[in-house]
Every structure is written in structure tokens, then in C-alpha cells.
Short mmCIF file of C-alpha atoms in Angstrom, two decimals:
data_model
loop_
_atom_site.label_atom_id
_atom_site.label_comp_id
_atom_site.label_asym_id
_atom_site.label_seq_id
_atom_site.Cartn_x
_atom_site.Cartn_y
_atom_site.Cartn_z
CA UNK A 21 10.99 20.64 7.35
CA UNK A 22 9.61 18.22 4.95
CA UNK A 23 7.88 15.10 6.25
CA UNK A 24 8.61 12.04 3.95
CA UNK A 25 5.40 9.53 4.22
CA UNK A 26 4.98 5.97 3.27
CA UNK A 27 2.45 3.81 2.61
CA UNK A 28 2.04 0.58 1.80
CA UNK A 29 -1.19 -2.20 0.69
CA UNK A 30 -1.05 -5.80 -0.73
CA UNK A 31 -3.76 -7.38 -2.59
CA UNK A 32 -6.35 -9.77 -0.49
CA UNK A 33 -4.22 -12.94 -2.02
CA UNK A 34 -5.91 -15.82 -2.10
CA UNK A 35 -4.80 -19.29 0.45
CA UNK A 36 -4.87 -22.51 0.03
CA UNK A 37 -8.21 -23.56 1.53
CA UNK A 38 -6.43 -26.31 2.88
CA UNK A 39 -4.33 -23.93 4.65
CA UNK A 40 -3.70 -23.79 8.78
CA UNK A 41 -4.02 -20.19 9.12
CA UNK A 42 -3.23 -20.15 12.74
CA UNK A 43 0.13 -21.64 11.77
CA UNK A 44 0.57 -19.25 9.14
CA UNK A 45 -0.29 -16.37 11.94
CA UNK A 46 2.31 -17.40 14.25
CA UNK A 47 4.73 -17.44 10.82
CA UNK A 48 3.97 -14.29 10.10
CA UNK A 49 3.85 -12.87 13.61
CA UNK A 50 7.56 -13.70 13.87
CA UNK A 51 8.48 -10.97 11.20
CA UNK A 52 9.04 -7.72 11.15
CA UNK A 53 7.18 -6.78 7.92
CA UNK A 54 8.22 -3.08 7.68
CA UNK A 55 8.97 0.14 9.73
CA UNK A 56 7.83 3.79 9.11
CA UNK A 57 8.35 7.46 11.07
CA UNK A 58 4.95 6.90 12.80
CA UNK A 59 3.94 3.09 11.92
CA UNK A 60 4.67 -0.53 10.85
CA UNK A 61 3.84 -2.64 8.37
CA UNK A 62 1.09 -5.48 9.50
CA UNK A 63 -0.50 -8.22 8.28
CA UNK A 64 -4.24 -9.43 8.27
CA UNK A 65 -5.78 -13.19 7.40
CA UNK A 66 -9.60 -13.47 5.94
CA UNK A 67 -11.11 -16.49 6.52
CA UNK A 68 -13.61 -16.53 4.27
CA UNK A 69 -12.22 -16.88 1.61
CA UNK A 70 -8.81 -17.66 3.50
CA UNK A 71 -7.08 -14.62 2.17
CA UNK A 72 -3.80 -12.38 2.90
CA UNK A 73 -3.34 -8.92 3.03
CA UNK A 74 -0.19 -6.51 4.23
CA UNK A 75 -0.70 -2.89 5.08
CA UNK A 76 0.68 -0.45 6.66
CA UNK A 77 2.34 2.95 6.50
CA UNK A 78 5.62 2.14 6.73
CA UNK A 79 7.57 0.10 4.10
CA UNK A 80 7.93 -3.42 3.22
CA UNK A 81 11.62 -5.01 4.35
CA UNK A 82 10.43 -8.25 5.98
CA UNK A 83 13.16 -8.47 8.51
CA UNK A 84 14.56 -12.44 9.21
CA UNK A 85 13.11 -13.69 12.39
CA UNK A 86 15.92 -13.95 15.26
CA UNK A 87 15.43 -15.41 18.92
CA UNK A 88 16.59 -13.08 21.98
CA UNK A 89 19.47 -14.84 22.43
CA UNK A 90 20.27 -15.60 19.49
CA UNK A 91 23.02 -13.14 19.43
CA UNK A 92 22.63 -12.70 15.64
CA UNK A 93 21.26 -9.02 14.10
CA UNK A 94 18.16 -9.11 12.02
CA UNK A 95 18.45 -8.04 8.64
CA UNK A 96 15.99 -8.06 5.64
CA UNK A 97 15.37 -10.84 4.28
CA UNK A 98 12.76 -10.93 0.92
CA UNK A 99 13.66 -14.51 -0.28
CA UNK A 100 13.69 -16.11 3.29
CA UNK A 101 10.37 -14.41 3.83
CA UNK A 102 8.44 -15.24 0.41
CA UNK A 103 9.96 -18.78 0.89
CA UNK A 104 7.85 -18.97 3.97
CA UNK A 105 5.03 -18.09 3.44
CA UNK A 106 4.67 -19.57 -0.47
CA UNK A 107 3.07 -22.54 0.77
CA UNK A 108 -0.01 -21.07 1.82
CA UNK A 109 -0.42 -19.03 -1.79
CA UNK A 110 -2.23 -20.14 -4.50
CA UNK A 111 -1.60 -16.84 -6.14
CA UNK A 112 0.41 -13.89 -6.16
CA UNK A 113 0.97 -11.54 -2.77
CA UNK A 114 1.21 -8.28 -4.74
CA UNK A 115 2.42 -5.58 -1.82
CA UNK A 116 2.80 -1.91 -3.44
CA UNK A 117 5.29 0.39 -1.00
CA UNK A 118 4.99 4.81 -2.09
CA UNK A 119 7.13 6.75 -0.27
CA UNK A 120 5.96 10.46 -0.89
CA UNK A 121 6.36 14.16 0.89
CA UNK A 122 2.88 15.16 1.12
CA UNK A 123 1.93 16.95 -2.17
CA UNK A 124 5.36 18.96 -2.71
CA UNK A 125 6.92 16.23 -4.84
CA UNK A 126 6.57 13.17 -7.37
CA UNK A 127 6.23 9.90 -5.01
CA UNK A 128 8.73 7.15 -6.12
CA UNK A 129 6.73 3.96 -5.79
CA UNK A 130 7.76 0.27 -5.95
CA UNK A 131 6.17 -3.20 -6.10
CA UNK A 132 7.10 -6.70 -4.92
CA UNK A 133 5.27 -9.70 -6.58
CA UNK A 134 5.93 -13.21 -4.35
CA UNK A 135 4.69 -16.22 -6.45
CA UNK A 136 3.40 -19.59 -5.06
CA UNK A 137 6.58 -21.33 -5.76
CA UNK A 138 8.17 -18.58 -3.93
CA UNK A 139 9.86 -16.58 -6.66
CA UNK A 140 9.94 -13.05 -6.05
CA UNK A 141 9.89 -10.37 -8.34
CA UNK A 142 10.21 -6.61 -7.97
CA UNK A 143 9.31 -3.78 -9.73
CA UNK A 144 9.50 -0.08 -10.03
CA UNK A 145 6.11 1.72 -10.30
CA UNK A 146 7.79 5.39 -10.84
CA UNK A 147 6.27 6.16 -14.74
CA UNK A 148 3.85 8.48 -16.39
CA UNK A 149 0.59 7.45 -15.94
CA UNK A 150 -0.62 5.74 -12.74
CA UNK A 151 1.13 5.36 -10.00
CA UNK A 152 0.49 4.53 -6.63
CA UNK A 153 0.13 7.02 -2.96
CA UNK A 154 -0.77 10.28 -2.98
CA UNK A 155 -1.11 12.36 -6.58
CA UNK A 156 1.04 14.94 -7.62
CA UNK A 157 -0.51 18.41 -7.85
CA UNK A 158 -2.26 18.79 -10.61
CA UNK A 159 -0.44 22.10 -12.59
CA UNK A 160 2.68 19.80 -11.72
CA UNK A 161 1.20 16.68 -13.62
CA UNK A 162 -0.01 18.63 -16.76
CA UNK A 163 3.64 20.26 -16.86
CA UNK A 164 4.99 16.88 -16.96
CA UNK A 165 2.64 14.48 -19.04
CA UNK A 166 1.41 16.50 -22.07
CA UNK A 167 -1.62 13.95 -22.04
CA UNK A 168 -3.20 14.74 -19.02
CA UNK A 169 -6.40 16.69 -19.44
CA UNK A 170 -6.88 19.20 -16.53
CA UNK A 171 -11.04 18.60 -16.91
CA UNK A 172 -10.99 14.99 -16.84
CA UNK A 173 -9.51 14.87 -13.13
CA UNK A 174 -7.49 12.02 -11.26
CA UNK A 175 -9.08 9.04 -10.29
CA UNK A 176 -8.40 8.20 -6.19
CA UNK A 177 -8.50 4.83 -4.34
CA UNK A 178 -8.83 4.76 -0.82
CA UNK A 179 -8.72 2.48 1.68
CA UNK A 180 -10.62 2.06 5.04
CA UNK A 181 -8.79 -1.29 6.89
CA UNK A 182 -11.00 -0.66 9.87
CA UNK A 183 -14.26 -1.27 8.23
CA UNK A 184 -13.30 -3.24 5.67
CA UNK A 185 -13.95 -0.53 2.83
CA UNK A 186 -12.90 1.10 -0.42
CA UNK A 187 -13.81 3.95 -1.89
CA UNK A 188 -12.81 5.04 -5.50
CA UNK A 189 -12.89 8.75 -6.54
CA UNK A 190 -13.04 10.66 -9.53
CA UNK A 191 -13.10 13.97 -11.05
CA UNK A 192 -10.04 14.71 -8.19
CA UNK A 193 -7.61 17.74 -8.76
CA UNK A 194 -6.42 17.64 -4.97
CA UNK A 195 -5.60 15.76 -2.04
CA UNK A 196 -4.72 16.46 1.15
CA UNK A 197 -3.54 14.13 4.18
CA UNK A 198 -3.05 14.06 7.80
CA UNK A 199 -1.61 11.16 9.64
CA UNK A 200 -1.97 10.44 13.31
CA UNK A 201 -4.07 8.59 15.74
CA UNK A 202 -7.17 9.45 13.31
CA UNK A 203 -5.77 9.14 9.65
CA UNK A 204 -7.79 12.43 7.66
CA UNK A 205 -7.84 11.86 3.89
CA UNK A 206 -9.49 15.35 2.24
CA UNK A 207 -10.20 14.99 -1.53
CA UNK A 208 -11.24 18.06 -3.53
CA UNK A 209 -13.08 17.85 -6.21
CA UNK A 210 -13.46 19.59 -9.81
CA UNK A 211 -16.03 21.19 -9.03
CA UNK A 212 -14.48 22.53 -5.96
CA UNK A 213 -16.19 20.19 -3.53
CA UNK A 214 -14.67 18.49 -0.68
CA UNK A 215 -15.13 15.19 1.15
CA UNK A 216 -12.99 13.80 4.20
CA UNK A 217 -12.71 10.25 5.15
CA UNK A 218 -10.88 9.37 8.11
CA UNK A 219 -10.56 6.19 10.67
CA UNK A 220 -7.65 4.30 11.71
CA UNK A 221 -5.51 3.09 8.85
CA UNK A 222 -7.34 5.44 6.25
CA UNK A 223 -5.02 6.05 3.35
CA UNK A 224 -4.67 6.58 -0.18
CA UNK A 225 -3.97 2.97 -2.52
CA UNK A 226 -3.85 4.21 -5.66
CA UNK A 227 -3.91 7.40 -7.97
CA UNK A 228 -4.56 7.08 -11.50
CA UNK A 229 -4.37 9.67 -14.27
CA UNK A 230 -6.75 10.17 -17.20
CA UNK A 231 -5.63 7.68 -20.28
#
């Protein structure tokens, strides 16, 4: 049986320095940012710089806040959400979603933009080129995309939440992943080298293809 994955990582968008970022905590603690098979979608403030960033592998459907007794259902709720929190921005929340079935298949990919006056505006990351989760096996890729050159390799962003890290890759024809309570990310190499990074939260951000 196939397992279908998601994954999903904003970028570290900048506050309003002026900002009260415990206020905008208990905001944001109130939503239900996203839901996966295994995981949800959370959020983390910096402080210095005050910045945001959502992650998470699960997707992104913030869900409208609703008391206990409220007696209404929660649904999802995008503008309610980026109306919110819009105050606080001073630029864009950019929060990329991949839903993906390990290597077996093309991910479909999608990415929400929420602007400091609160407009929001979606787009679909699915095209040749870069996208954004895990890669597609290579063979499959050169089939597809006449431009991709086996020897030049895919170039692989991962992210490590728990220490606070990035790592970018290249010269990458494979990856392999294993979720659970120690995320394993195993990249392959050209040369037929191997390195594994794992931690809580480890994941892949971003897979791009040679121009």
C-alpha cells in the first residue's frame, strides 16, 4: 500500500519589530494550522530578528478558531487566518505544502503567499523544473524533461528545525526518506556516495533540477 507524505515549510518572514509576539503566540496558538497521517502543521516565532516560520509535515488548512461550546464546526479558513495575523508582517509569509508518495510518483506541490495587508494569493508549484518535496527518480525526470542532464545531478535542500540548520546538496540522483519519531533523510550521490541526516523534523524543502 502506498503511503502518501506531506510536507510543508514557510519562509522565516520578517515582523514588525514593534510587534507583541506573545500576543501573536496566543493568536496563533488558537489555530489549527494543518493536519497530516503522522503530524501537524506548527508554527515557530524568532526573536531576533522577530521572525515567523510554519512547518510541519502535514498540510496547510488553517482551521477557524472555535470555543468548546461554541457549538459551531471548525472549518478552514485562509482569509480569516491571513487577516489575523497581517498585522504583525512586514513582508510576505510564503508557506510551500508537497504532498508526495515516497519516490514512486511526481509530487503535486502548492504555495500560499499572505501579504501584509492581508491579501492572499495561491499558487500551484506542479511544473518542469523545480519543484518542491522529495525529487522524482531520476530515469523518470530525464523521460519527462528532455533538458535534464543525468551528470549534472539534482540540487537538495534540507531542513533541520531542531538545530536550526540547512543543508543544500548537489550532484543528487536519489533520495530516500523515513518518517517517524527520528525523521532519516538518505541522499545518494553521483558518485554513488551516501549521507543520512536525521533529527526531529528533518525533511526535504526543496528539489531543484539542473537549468
Amino acid at each position: 500500500m502506498a503511503t502518501v507524505n506531506l510536507a510543508t515549510v514557510s519562509n522565516d518572514a520578517q515582523l514588525d519589530q514593534s510587534a507583541d509576539l506573545d500576543e501573536l503566540r496566543s493568536l496563533l496558538a488558537e489555530w489549527d494550522l494543518g493536519t497530516g497521517p503522522a503530524d501537524t502543521t506548527s508554527f515557530e516565532i524568532l526573536e531576533s530578528p522577530p521572525q515567523l516560520r510554519i512547518f510541519g509535515y502535514a498540510d496547510f488548512r488553517p482551521t477557524t478558531p472555535s470555543g468548546p461550546d461554541s457549538g459551531e464546526a471548525c472549518v478552514p479558513d485562509l482569509p480569516q487566518f491571513a487577516e489575523a495575523i497581517a498585522p504583525y508582517l512586514v513582508e510576505p509569509l510564503v508557506v510551500r505544502t508537497v504532498v508526495y508518495e515516497k519516490l514512486r510518483h511526481r509530487p503535486s506541490a502548492g504555495q500560499v503567499r499572505i501579504m501584509p495587508d492581508g491579501t492572499v494569493v495561491t499558487e500551484d508549484l506542479e511544473h518542469t523544473g523545480t519543484t518542491v518535496g522529495v525529487p522524482r527518480a531520476p530515469q523518470d525526470l530525464a523521460d519527462r524533461d528532455s533538458s535534464f542532464e543525468m551528470n549534472a545531478g539534482l540540487k537538495v535542500t534540507i531542513l533541520d528545525p531542531a538545530r536550526d540548520e540547512e543543508h543544500t546538496e548537489t550532484g543528487v540522483k536519489d533520495v530516500d526518506t523515513d518518517y517517524g519519531s527520528e525523521n532519516t533523510v538518505t541522499v545518494t550521490y553521483l558518485d554513488d556516495s551516501t549521507q543520512t541526516f536525521e533529527g526531529p523534523g528533518v525533511g526535504i524543502t526543496n528539489v531543484e533540477t539542473p537549468e
